[in-house]
Coordinates of C-alpha atoms in Angstrom, one line a residue:
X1 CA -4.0 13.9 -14.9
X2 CA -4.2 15.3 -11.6
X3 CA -6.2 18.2 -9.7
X4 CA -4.9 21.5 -8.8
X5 CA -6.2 24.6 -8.2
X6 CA -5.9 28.4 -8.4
X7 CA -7.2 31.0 -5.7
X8 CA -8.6 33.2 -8.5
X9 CA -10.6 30.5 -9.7
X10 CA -10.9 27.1 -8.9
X11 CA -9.7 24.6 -11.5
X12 CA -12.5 21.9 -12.5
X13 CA -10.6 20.0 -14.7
X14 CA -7.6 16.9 -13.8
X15 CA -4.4 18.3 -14.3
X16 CA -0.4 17.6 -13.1
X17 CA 0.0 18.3 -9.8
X18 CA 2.9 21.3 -8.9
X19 CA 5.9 21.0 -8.3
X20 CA 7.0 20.2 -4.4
X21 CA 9.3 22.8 -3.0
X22 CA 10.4 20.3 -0.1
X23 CA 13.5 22.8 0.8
X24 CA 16.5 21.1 1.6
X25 CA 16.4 20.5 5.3
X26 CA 19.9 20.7 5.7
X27 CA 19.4 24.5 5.2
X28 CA 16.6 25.0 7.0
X29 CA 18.1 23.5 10.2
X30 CA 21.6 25.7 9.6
X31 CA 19.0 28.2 9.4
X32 CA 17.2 27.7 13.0
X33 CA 20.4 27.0 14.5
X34 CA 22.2 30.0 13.3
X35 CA 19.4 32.3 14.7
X36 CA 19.0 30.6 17.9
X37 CA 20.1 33.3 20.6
X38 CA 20.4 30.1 22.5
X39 CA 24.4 29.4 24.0
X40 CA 25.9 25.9 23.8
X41 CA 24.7 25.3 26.9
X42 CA 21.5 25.2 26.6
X43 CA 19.2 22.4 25.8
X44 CA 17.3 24.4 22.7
X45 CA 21.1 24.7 21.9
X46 CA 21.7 20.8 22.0
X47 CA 18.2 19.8 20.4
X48 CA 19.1 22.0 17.3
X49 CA 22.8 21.1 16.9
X50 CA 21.4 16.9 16.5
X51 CA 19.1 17.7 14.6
X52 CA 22.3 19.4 12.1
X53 CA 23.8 16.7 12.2
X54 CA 21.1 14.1 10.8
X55 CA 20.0 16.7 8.7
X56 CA 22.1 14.8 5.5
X57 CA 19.6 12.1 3.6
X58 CA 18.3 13.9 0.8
X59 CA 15.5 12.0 -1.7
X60 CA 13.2 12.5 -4.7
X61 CA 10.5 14.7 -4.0
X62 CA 6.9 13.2 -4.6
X63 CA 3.7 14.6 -6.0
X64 CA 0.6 15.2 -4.1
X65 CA -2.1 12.7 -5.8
X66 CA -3.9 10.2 -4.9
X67 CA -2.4 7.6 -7.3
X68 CA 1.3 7.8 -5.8
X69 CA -0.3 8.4 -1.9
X70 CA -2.4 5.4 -2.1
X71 CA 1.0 3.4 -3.2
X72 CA 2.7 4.9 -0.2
X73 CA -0.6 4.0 2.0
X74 CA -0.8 0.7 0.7
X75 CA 3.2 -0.1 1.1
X76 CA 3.3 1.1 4.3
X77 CA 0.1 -0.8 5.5
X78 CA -3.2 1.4 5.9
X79 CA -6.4 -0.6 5.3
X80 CA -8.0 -0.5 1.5
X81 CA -10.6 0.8 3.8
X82 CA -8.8 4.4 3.2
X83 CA -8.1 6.0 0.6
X84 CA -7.0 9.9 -1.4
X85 CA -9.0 11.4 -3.4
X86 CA -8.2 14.9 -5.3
X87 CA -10.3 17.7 -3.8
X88 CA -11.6 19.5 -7.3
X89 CA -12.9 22.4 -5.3
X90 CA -13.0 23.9 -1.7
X91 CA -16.5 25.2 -1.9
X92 CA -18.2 23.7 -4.8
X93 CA -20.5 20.9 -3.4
X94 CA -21.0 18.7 -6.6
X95 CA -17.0 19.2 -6.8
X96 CA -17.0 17.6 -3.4
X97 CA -19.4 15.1 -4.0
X98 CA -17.3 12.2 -4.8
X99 CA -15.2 12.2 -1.1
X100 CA -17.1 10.4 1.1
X101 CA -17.8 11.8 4.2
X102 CA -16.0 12.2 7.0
X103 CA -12.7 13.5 5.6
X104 CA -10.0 12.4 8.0
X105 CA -7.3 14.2 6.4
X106 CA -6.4 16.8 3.9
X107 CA -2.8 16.9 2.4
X108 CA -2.1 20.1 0.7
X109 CA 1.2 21.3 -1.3
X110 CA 0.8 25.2 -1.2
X111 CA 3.6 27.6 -2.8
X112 CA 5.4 29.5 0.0
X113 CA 4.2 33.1 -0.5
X114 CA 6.2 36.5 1.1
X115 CA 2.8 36.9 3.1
X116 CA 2.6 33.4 4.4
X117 CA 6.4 33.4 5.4
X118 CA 6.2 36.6 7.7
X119 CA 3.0 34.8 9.0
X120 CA 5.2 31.2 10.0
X121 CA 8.2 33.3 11.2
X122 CA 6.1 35.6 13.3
X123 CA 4.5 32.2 15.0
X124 CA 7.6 30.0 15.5
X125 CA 9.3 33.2 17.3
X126 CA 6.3 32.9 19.8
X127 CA 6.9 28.5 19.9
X128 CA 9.2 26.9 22.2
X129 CA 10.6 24.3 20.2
X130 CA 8.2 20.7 20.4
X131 CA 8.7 18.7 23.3
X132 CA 5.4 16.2 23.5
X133 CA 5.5 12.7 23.4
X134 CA 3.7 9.5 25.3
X135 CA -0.1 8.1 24.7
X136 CA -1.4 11.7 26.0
X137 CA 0.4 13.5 23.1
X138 CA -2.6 15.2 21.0
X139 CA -1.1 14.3 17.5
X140 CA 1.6 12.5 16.8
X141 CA 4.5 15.1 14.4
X142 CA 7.9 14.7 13.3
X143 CA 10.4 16.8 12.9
X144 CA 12.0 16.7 8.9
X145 CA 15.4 16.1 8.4
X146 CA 15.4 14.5 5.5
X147 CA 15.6 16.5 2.3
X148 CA 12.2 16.5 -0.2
X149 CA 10.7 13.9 2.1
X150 CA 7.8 16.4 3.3
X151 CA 5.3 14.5 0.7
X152 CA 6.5 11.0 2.9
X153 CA 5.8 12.8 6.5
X154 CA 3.0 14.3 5.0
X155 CA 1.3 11.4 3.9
X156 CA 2.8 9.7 7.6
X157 CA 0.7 12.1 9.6
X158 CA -2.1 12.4 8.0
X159 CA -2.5 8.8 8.5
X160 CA -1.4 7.7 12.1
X161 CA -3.4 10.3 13.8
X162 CA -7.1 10.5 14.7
X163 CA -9.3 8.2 13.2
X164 CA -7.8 7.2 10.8
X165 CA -4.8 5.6 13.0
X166 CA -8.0 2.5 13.3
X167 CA -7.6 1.7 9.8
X168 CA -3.9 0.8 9.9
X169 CA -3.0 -2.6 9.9
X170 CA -1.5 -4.6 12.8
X171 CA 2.3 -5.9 12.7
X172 CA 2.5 -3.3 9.3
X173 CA 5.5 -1.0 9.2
X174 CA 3.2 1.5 9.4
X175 CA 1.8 0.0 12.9
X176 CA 5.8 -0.1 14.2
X177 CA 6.3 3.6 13.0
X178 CA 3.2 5.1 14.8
X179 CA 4.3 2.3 18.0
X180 CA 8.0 3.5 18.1
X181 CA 7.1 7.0 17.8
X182 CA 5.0 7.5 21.1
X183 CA 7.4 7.5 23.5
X184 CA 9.9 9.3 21.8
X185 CA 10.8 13.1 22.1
X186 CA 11.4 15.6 19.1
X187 CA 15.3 14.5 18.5
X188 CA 14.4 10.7 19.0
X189 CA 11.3 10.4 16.7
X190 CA 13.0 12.4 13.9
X191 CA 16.3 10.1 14.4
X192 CA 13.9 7.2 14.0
X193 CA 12.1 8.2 11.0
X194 CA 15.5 9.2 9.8
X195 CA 16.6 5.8 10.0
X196 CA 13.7 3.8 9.2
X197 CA 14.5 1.6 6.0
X198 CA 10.7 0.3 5.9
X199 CA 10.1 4.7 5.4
X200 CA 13.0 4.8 3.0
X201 CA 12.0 1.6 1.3
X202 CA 8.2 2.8 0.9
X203 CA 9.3 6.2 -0.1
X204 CA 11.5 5.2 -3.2
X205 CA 8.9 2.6 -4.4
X206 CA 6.6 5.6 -5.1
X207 CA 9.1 8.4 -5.9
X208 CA 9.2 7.8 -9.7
X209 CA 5.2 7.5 -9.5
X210 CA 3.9 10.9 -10.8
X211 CA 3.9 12.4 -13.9
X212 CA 5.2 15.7 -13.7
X213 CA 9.5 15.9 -14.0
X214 CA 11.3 17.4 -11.4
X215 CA 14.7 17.5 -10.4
X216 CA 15.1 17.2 -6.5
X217 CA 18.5 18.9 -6.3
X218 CA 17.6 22.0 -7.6
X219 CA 13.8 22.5 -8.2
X220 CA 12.9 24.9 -5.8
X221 CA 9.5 26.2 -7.4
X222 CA 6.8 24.3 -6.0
X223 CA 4.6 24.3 -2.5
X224 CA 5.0 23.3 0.8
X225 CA 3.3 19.6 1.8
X226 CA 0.9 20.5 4.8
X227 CA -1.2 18.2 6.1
X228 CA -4.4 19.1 8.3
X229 CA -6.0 16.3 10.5
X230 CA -9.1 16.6 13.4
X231 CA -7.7 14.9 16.4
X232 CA -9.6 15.2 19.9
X233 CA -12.0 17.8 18.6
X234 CA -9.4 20.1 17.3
X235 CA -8.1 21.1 13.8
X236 CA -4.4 20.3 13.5
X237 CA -1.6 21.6 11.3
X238 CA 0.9 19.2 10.7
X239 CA 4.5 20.6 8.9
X240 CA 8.0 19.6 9.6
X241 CA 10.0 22.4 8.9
X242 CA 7.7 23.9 11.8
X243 CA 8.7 24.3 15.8
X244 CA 5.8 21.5 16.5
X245 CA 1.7 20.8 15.4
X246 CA 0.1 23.8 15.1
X247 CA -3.9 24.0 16.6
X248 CA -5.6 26.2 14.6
X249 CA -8.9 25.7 16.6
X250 CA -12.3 23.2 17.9
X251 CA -14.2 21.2 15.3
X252 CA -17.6 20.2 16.2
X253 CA -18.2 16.2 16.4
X254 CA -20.2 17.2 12.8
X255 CA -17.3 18.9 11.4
X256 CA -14.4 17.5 9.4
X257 CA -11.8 18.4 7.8
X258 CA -13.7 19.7 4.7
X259 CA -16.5 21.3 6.5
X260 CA -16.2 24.7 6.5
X261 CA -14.8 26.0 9.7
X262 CA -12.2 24.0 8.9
X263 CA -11.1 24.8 5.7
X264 CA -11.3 28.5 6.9
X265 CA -9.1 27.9 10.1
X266 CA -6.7 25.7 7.7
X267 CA -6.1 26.0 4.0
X268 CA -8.2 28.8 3.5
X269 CA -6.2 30.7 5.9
X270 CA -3.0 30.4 3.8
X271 CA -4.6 31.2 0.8
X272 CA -5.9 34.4 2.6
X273 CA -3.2 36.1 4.1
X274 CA -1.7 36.2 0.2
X275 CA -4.9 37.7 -1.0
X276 CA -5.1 40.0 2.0
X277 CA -1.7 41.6 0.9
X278 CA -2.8 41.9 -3.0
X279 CA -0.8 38.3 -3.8
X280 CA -1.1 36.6 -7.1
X281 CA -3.7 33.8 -7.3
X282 CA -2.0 30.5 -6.1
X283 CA -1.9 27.4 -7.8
X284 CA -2.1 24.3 -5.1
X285 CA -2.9 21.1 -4.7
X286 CA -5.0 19.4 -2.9
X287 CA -5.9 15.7 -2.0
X288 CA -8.7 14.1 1.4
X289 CA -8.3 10.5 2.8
X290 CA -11.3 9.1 3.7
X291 CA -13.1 5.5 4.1
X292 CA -13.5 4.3 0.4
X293 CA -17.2 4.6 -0.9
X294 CA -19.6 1.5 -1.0
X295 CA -19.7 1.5 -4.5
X296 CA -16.4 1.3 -4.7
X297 CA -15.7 -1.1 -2.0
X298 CA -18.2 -3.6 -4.1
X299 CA -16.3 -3.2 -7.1
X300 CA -12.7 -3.8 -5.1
X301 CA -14.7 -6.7 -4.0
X302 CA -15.7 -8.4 -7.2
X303 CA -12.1 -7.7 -8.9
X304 CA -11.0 -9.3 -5.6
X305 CA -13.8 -12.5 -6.4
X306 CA -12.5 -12.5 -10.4
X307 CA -8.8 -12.5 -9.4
X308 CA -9.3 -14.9 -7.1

Protein backbone atom coordinates (compact mmCIF):
# COMPACT_ATOMS: atom_id res chain seq x y z
CA UNK A 1 0.00 0.00 0.00
CA UNK A 2 1.23 3.29 -0.74
CA UNK A 3 1.04 6.94 0.69
CA UNK A 4 -0.99 9.70 -0.58
CA UNK A 5 -2.34 12.59 0.66
CA UNK A 6 -5.26 15.13 0.80
CA UNK A 7 -4.85 19.10 1.32
CA UNK A 8 -7.86 19.00 3.66
CA UNK A 9 -6.20 16.60 5.83
CA UNK A 10 -3.18 14.78 5.52
CA UNK A 11 -3.60 10.98 5.05
CA UNK A 12 -1.53 8.89 7.89
CA UNK A 13 -2.18 5.73 6.65
CA UNK A 14 -0.36 3.57 3.28
CA UNK A 15 -2.59 3.67 0.60
CA UNK A 16 -2.45 3.22 -3.64
CA UNK A 17 -0.83 5.89 -5.05
CA UNK A 18 -3.16 8.11 -7.86
CA UNK A 19 -3.47 7.77 -10.89
CA UNK A 20 -0.61 9.64 -13.37
CA UNK A 21 -2.18 12.00 -15.78
CA UNK A 22 1.19 11.95 -17.90
CA UNK A 23 -0.85 13.89 -20.92
CA UNK A 24 -0.01 12.56 -24.13
CA UNK A 25 2.87 14.65 -25.30
CA UNK A 26 1.98 14.51 -28.80
CA UNK A 27 -0.81 16.97 -27.79
CA UNK A 28 0.86 19.05 -25.73
CA UNK A 29 3.51 19.83 -28.29
CA UNK A 30 0.63 20.33 -31.26
CA UNK A 31 -0.46 22.51 -28.59
CA UNK A 32 2.74 24.89 -28.04
CA UNK A 33 3.29 24.83 -31.64
CA UNK A 34 -0.08 25.87 -32.71
CA UNK A 35 -0.01 28.92 -30.41
CA UNK A 36 3.46 29.97 -31.23
CA UNK A 37 3.11 33.50 -32.93
CA UNK A 38 6.38 32.45 -34.04
CA UNK A 39 6.78 32.24 -38.40
CA UNK A 40 8.66 29.34 -39.97
CA UNK A 41 11.42 31.23 -39.90
CA UNK A 42 12.26 31.50 -36.85
CA UNK A 43 14.33 29.33 -34.66
CA UNK A 44 11.44 29.00 -31.69
CA UNK A 45 9.60 28.00 -34.89
CA UNK A 46 12.16 25.21 -35.82
CA UNK A 47 12.78 24.05 -32.12
CA UNK A 48 9.04 23.40 -31.72
CA UNK A 49 8.28 21.78 -35.17
CA UNK A 50 11.36 18.76 -34.04
CA UNK A 51 10.16 18.51 -31.21
CA UNK A 52 6.45 17.42 -33.19
CA UNK A 53 7.94 15.26 -34.83
CA UNK A 54 9.53 12.96 -32.02
CA UNK A 55 6.73 13.64 -30.18
CA UNK A 56 5.31 9.76 -31.20
CA UNK A 57 6.65 6.92 -28.44
CA UNK A 58 3.91 6.56 -26.16
CA UNK A 59 4.42 4.07 -22.83
CA UNK A 60 2.74 2.80 -19.58
CA UNK A 61 2.43 5.33 -17.11
CA UNK A 62 4.13 4.49 -13.66
CA UNK A 63 3.12 5.10 -10.09
CA UNK A 64 4.83 7.40 -7.76
CA UNK A 65 6.24 4.97 -4.89
CA UNK A 66 9.17 4.06 -3.69
CA UNK A 67 8.96 0.33 -4.44
CA UNK A 68 8.68 0.86 -8.40
CA UNK A 69 11.31 4.13 -8.18
CA UNK A 70 13.86 2.22 -6.32
CA UNK A 71 13.52 -0.48 -9.34
CA UNK A 72 14.01 2.26 -11.77
CA UNK A 73 17.07 3.70 -9.52
CA UNK A 74 18.53 0.43 -9.12
CA UNK A 75 18.17 -0.48 -13.05
CA UNK A 76 19.48 2.46 -14.14
CA UNK A 77 22.43 2.46 -11.63
CA UNK A 78 22.17 4.87 -8.56
CA UNK A 79 24.06 3.69 -5.45
CA UNK A 80 21.96 1.44 -2.72
CA UNK A 81 23.33 4.41 -0.90
CA UNK A 82 19.91 6.21 -2.11
CA UNK A 83 16.91 5.52 -1.83
CA UNK A 84 12.53 6.81 -1.95
CA UNK A 85 10.76 6.91 0.76
CA UNK A 86 6.82 7.92 0.95
CA UNK A 87 6.46 11.37 2.57
CA UNK A 88 3.26 10.50 5.08
CA UNK A 89 3.01 14.20 5.90
CA UNK A 90 4.31 17.69 4.92
CA UNK A 91 4.34 19.16 8.37
CA UNK A 92 3.96 16.39 10.83
CA UNK A 93 7.50 15.71 12.31
CA UNK A 94 7.05 12.09 13.65
CA UNK A 95 5.41 11.64 9.98
CA UNK A 96 8.80 12.74 8.73
CA UNK A 97 10.80 11.04 11.04
CA UNK A 98 11.73 7.98 9.07
CA UNK A 99 13.54 10.08 5.85
CA UNK A 100 16.79 10.61 6.80
CA UNK A 101 18.09 13.87 6.54
CA UNK A 102 19.09 15.74 3.93
CA UNK A 103 16.30 15.06 1.39
CA UNK A 104 17.85 15.44 -1.96
CA UNK A 105 14.78 15.21 -3.89
CA UNK A 106 11.09 15.19 -3.75
CA UNK A 107 9.03 13.58 -6.59
CA UNK A 108 5.43 14.59 -6.43
CA UNK A 109 2.34 13.56 -8.77
CA UNK A 110 -0.22 16.50 -8.15
CA UNK A 111 -3.68 16.65 -10.11
CA UNK A 112 -3.67 19.52 -12.53
CA UNK A 113 -6.14 22.01 -11.05
CA UNK A 114 -8.07 25.17 -13.10
CA UNK A 115 -6.01 27.43 -10.62
CA UNK A 116 -2.67 25.80 -11.07
CA UNK A 117 -3.09 25.82 -14.96
CA UNK A 118 -3.77 29.69 -15.27
CA UNK A 119 -0.70 29.88 -12.89
CA UNK A 120 1.78 27.54 -15.53
CA UNK A 121 0.32 29.31 -18.65
CA UNK A 122 0.70 32.73 -17.19
CA UNK A 123 4.65 31.75 -16.53
CA UNK A 124 5.60 29.97 -19.70
CA UNK A 125 4.00 33.17 -21.65
CA UNK A 126 6.77 35.19 -19.75
CA UNK A 127 9.70 32.01 -20.63
CA UNK A 128 11.67 31.93 -23.64
CA UNK A 129 11.77 28.44 -24.55
CA UNK A 130 15.08 26.45 -22.65
CA UNK A 131 18.25 26.95 -24.19
CA UNK A 132 21.05 25.82 -21.30
CA UNK A 133 23.37 23.29 -21.71
CA UNK A 134 27.38 22.57 -20.90
CA UNK A 135 29.04 21.81 -17.20
CA UNK A 136 27.78 25.43 -16.13
CA UNK A 137 24.09 24.54 -16.72
CA UNK A 138 22.40 24.82 -13.08
CA UNK A 139 20.29 21.55 -13.43
CA UNK A 140 20.29 19.33 -15.80
CA UNK A 141 16.06 19.10 -17.53
CA UNK A 142 14.65 17.41 -20.39
CA UNK A 143 12.21 18.24 -22.50
CA UNK A 144 9.15 15.22 -22.64
CA UNK A 145 8.27 13.76 -25.78
CA UNK A 146 7.47 10.73 -24.92
CA UNK A 147 3.92 9.93 -23.87
CA UNK A 148 3.22 8.83 -19.83
CA UNK A 149 6.97 8.79 -19.37
CA UNK A 150 6.87 11.95 -16.90
CA UNK A 151 7.19 9.30 -13.80
CA UNK A 152 10.71 8.08 -15.92
CA UNK A 153 12.04 11.87 -16.32
CA UNK A 154 10.82 12.48 -13.09
CA UNK A 155 12.65 9.91 -11.41
CA UNK A 156 15.77 10.94 -14.10
CA UNK A 157 16.06 14.35 -12.68
CA UNK A 158 15.65 14.00 -9.43
CA UNK A 159 18.54 11.85 -9.47
CA UNK A 160 21.39 13.25 -11.80
CA UNK A 161 21.27 16.71 -10.32
CA UNK A 162 22.82 18.06 -7.10
CA UNK A 163 24.03 15.84 -4.68
CA UNK A 164 22.69 13.19 -5.40
CA UNK A 165 24.37 12.93 -9.10
CA UNK A 166 27.68 11.55 -6.46
CA UNK A 167 25.85 8.53 -5.72
CA UNK A 168 25.38 7.33 -9.30
CA UNK A 169 27.52 4.65 -10.32
CA UNK A 170 30.40 4.94 -12.84
CA UNK A 171 30.11 3.28 -16.49
CA UNK A 172 26.04 2.80 -15.41
CA UNK A 173 23.49 3.91 -17.99
CA UNK A 174 22.61 6.21 -15.71
CA UNK A 175 26.34 7.73 -15.69
CA UNK A 176 26.03 7.79 -19.90
CA UNK A 177 22.59 9.55 -19.64
CA UNK A 178 23.60 12.40 -17.24
CA UNK A 179 27.35 12.39 -19.54
CA UNK A 180 25.59 12.64 -22.93
CA UNK A 181 23.17 15.10 -21.72
CA UNK A 182 25.61 18.09 -20.86
CA UNK A 183 26.47 19.22 -23.88
CA UNK A 184 23.40 18.95 -25.54
CA UNK A 185 20.69 21.70 -26.23
CA UNK A 186 16.79 21.37 -25.53
CA UNK A 187 16.08 19.46 -29.12
CA UNK A 188 19.34 17.26 -28.71
CA UNK A 189 18.93 16.03 -25.10
CA UNK A 190 15.12 15.32 -25.63
CA UNK A 191 16.11 13.42 -29.04
CA UNK A 192 18.58 11.45 -26.88
CA UNK A 193 16.41 10.42 -24.09
CA UNK A 194 13.94 9.81 -26.82
CA UNK A 195 16.15 7.28 -28.16
CA UNK A 196 17.79 5.80 -25.38
CA UNK A 197 17.01 1.93 -25.21
CA UNK A 198 18.91 1.62 -21.72
CA UNK A 199 15.73 4.56 -20.64
CA UNK A 200 13.21 2.45 -22.58
CA UNK A 201 14.57 -0.77 -21.32
CA UNK A 202 14.52 0.50 -17.52
CA UNK A 203 11.25 2.11 -17.91
CA UNK A 204 9.26 -1.16 -19.02
CA UNK A 205 11.02 -3.37 -16.42
CA UNK A 206 9.13 -1.29 -13.80
CA UNK A 207 5.98 -0.21 -15.69
CA UNK A 208 3.83 -3.29 -14.52
CA UNK A 209 5.31 -2.63 -10.89
CA UNK A 210 2.50 -0.79 -9.00
CA UNK A 211 -0.59 -1.84 -7.83
CA UNK A 212 -3.09 0.48 -8.90
CA UNK A 213 -4.76 -0.36 -12.79
CA UNK A 214 -4.55 2.16 -15.22
CA UNK A 215 -4.91 2.32 -18.76
CA UNK A 216 -2.22 4.62 -20.44
CA UNK A 217 -4.29 5.35 -23.64
CA UNK A 218 -7.06 6.80 -22.12
CA UNK A 219 -6.68 7.54 -18.28
CA UNK A 220 -6.50 10.97 -18.02
CA UNK A 221 -7.46 11.48 -14.21
CA UNK A 222 -4.47 11.56 -12.30
CA UNK A 223 -1.57 14.27 -11.37
CA UNK A 224 1.22 15.69 -12.89
CA UNK A 225 4.96 14.04 -11.88
CA UNK A 226 6.99 17.16 -10.55
CA UNK A 227 10.06 16.78 -9.18
CA UNK A 228 11.83 19.39 -6.85
CA UNK A 229 15.69 19.20 -6.28
CA UNK A 230 18.30 21.95 -4.31
CA UNK A 231 21.02 22.49 -6.76
CA UNK A 232 23.71 25.36 -6.10
CA UNK A 233 21.70 26.78 -3.20
CA UNK A 234 18.51 27.10 -5.03
CA UNK A 235 15.14 25.30 -5.07
CA UNK A 236 14.47 23.77 -8.52
CA UNK A 237 11.31 22.76 -10.28
CA UNK A 238 11.78 20.17 -12.67
CA UNK A 239 8.62 19.29 -15.34
CA UNK A 240 8.75 18.48 -18.90
CA UNK A 241 5.80 19.63 -20.32
CA UNK A 242 7.34 23.06 -19.03
CA UNK A 243 9.40 25.88 -21.26
CA UNK A 244 12.60 24.84 -18.98
CA UNK A 245 13.63 24.35 -14.88
CA UNK A 246 11.77 26.55 -12.97
CA UNK A 247 13.79 28.50 -9.70
CA UNK A 248 11.44 28.98 -7.34
CA UNK A 249 14.11 30.57 -4.91
CA UNK A 250 17.65 30.26 -2.36
CA UNK A 251 17.84 27.42 0.21
CA UNK A 252 20.13 27.96 3.04
CA UNK A 253 23.11 25.29 3.19
CA UNK A 254 20.72 23.94 6.37
CA UNK A 255 17.77 23.68 4.17
CA UNK A 256 16.56 20.86 2.08
CA UNK A 257 14.14 19.92 0.16
CA UNK A 258 11.78 19.12 3.12
CA UNK A 259 12.63 21.98 5.23
CA UNK A 260 10.17 24.41 5.26
CA UNK A 261 11.00 27.21 2.99
CA UNK A 262 11.09 24.71 0.61
CA UNK A 263 8.07 23.03 0.72
CA UNK A 264 6.36 26.44 0.82
CA UNK A 265 8.30 27.86 -2.37
CA UNK A 266 7.53 24.18 -4.03
CA UNK A 267 4.69 21.84 -3.32
CA UNK A 268 3.03 23.84 -0.97
CA UNK A 269 2.76 26.47 -3.52
CA UNK A 270 0.67 24.26 -5.86
CA UNK A 271 -1.47 23.12 -3.27
CA UNK A 272 -2.11 26.80 -2.40
CA UNK A 273 -3.05 28.57 -5.35
CA UNK A 274 -6.18 25.77 -5.46
CA UNK A 275 -7.06 26.60 -1.88
CA UNK A 276 -6.62 30.34 -2.57
CA UNK A 277 -9.44 30.17 -5.30
CA UNK A 278 -11.94 27.88 -2.90
CA UNK A 279 -10.55 24.41 -4.76
CA UNK A 280 -11.41 21.00 -3.56
CA UNK A 281 -8.87 19.34 -1.21
CA UNK A 282 -6.32 17.52 -3.54
CA UNK A 283 -5.33 14.11 -3.29
CA UNK A 284 -1.29 13.79 -4.21
CA UNK A 285 1.37 11.82 -3.84
CA UNK A 286 4.38 12.28 -2.59
CA UNK A 287 7.84 10.35 -2.34
CA UNK A 288 12.01 11.97 -0.97
CA UNK A 289 15.30 10.28 -2.00
CA UNK A 290 17.73 10.43 0.41
CA UNK A 291 20.99 8.42 1.71
CA UNK A 292 19.46 5.18 3.23
CA UNK A 293 19.52 5.15 7.11
CA UNK A 294 22.26 3.30 9.15
CA UNK A 295 19.96 0.93 10.39
CA UNK A 296 19.02 0.07 7.36
CA UNK A 297 22.28 0.04 5.62
CA UNK A 298 23.37 -2.73 8.52
CA UNK A 299 20.48 -4.78 7.73
CA UNK A 300 21.23 -4.47 3.66
CA UNK A 301 24.49 -5.53 4.91
CA UNK A 302 23.90 -8.69 6.76
CA UNK A 303 21.22 -9.97 4.00
CA UNK A 304 24.20 -9.16 1.82
CA UNK A 305 26.72 -11.43 4.40
CA UNK A 306 23.72 -14.39 4.52
CA UNK A 307 23.31 -14.38 0.76
CA UNK A 308 26.65 -14.45 0.20
Amino acid sequence: MRSHHSTGSILHKRSHSLPVNCPHIRSQVEIEVGRSPASPATPDFLIRSQLFKMAKKMWEMLENNPDVMNQLAAKLGLSSELQFYDVYSLDDPDQLAHIPRPALALLVTIPLTPAWDRNRKAEDAEMELYTGSGPDEPVIWFKQTIGHACGSIGCLVSMINGPAAEFIKPDSDLAEIRKAAIPLDMTKRAEMLYNSEPFERAHKSVERGGQSIANSTTDRNGGHFVSFVKSGGKLWELEGSRKGPLDRGSLDDDEDVLSPRALEMGLKRIIKLNSNEGGESLLFSCIALARKSRTEAREFGAVSANVG
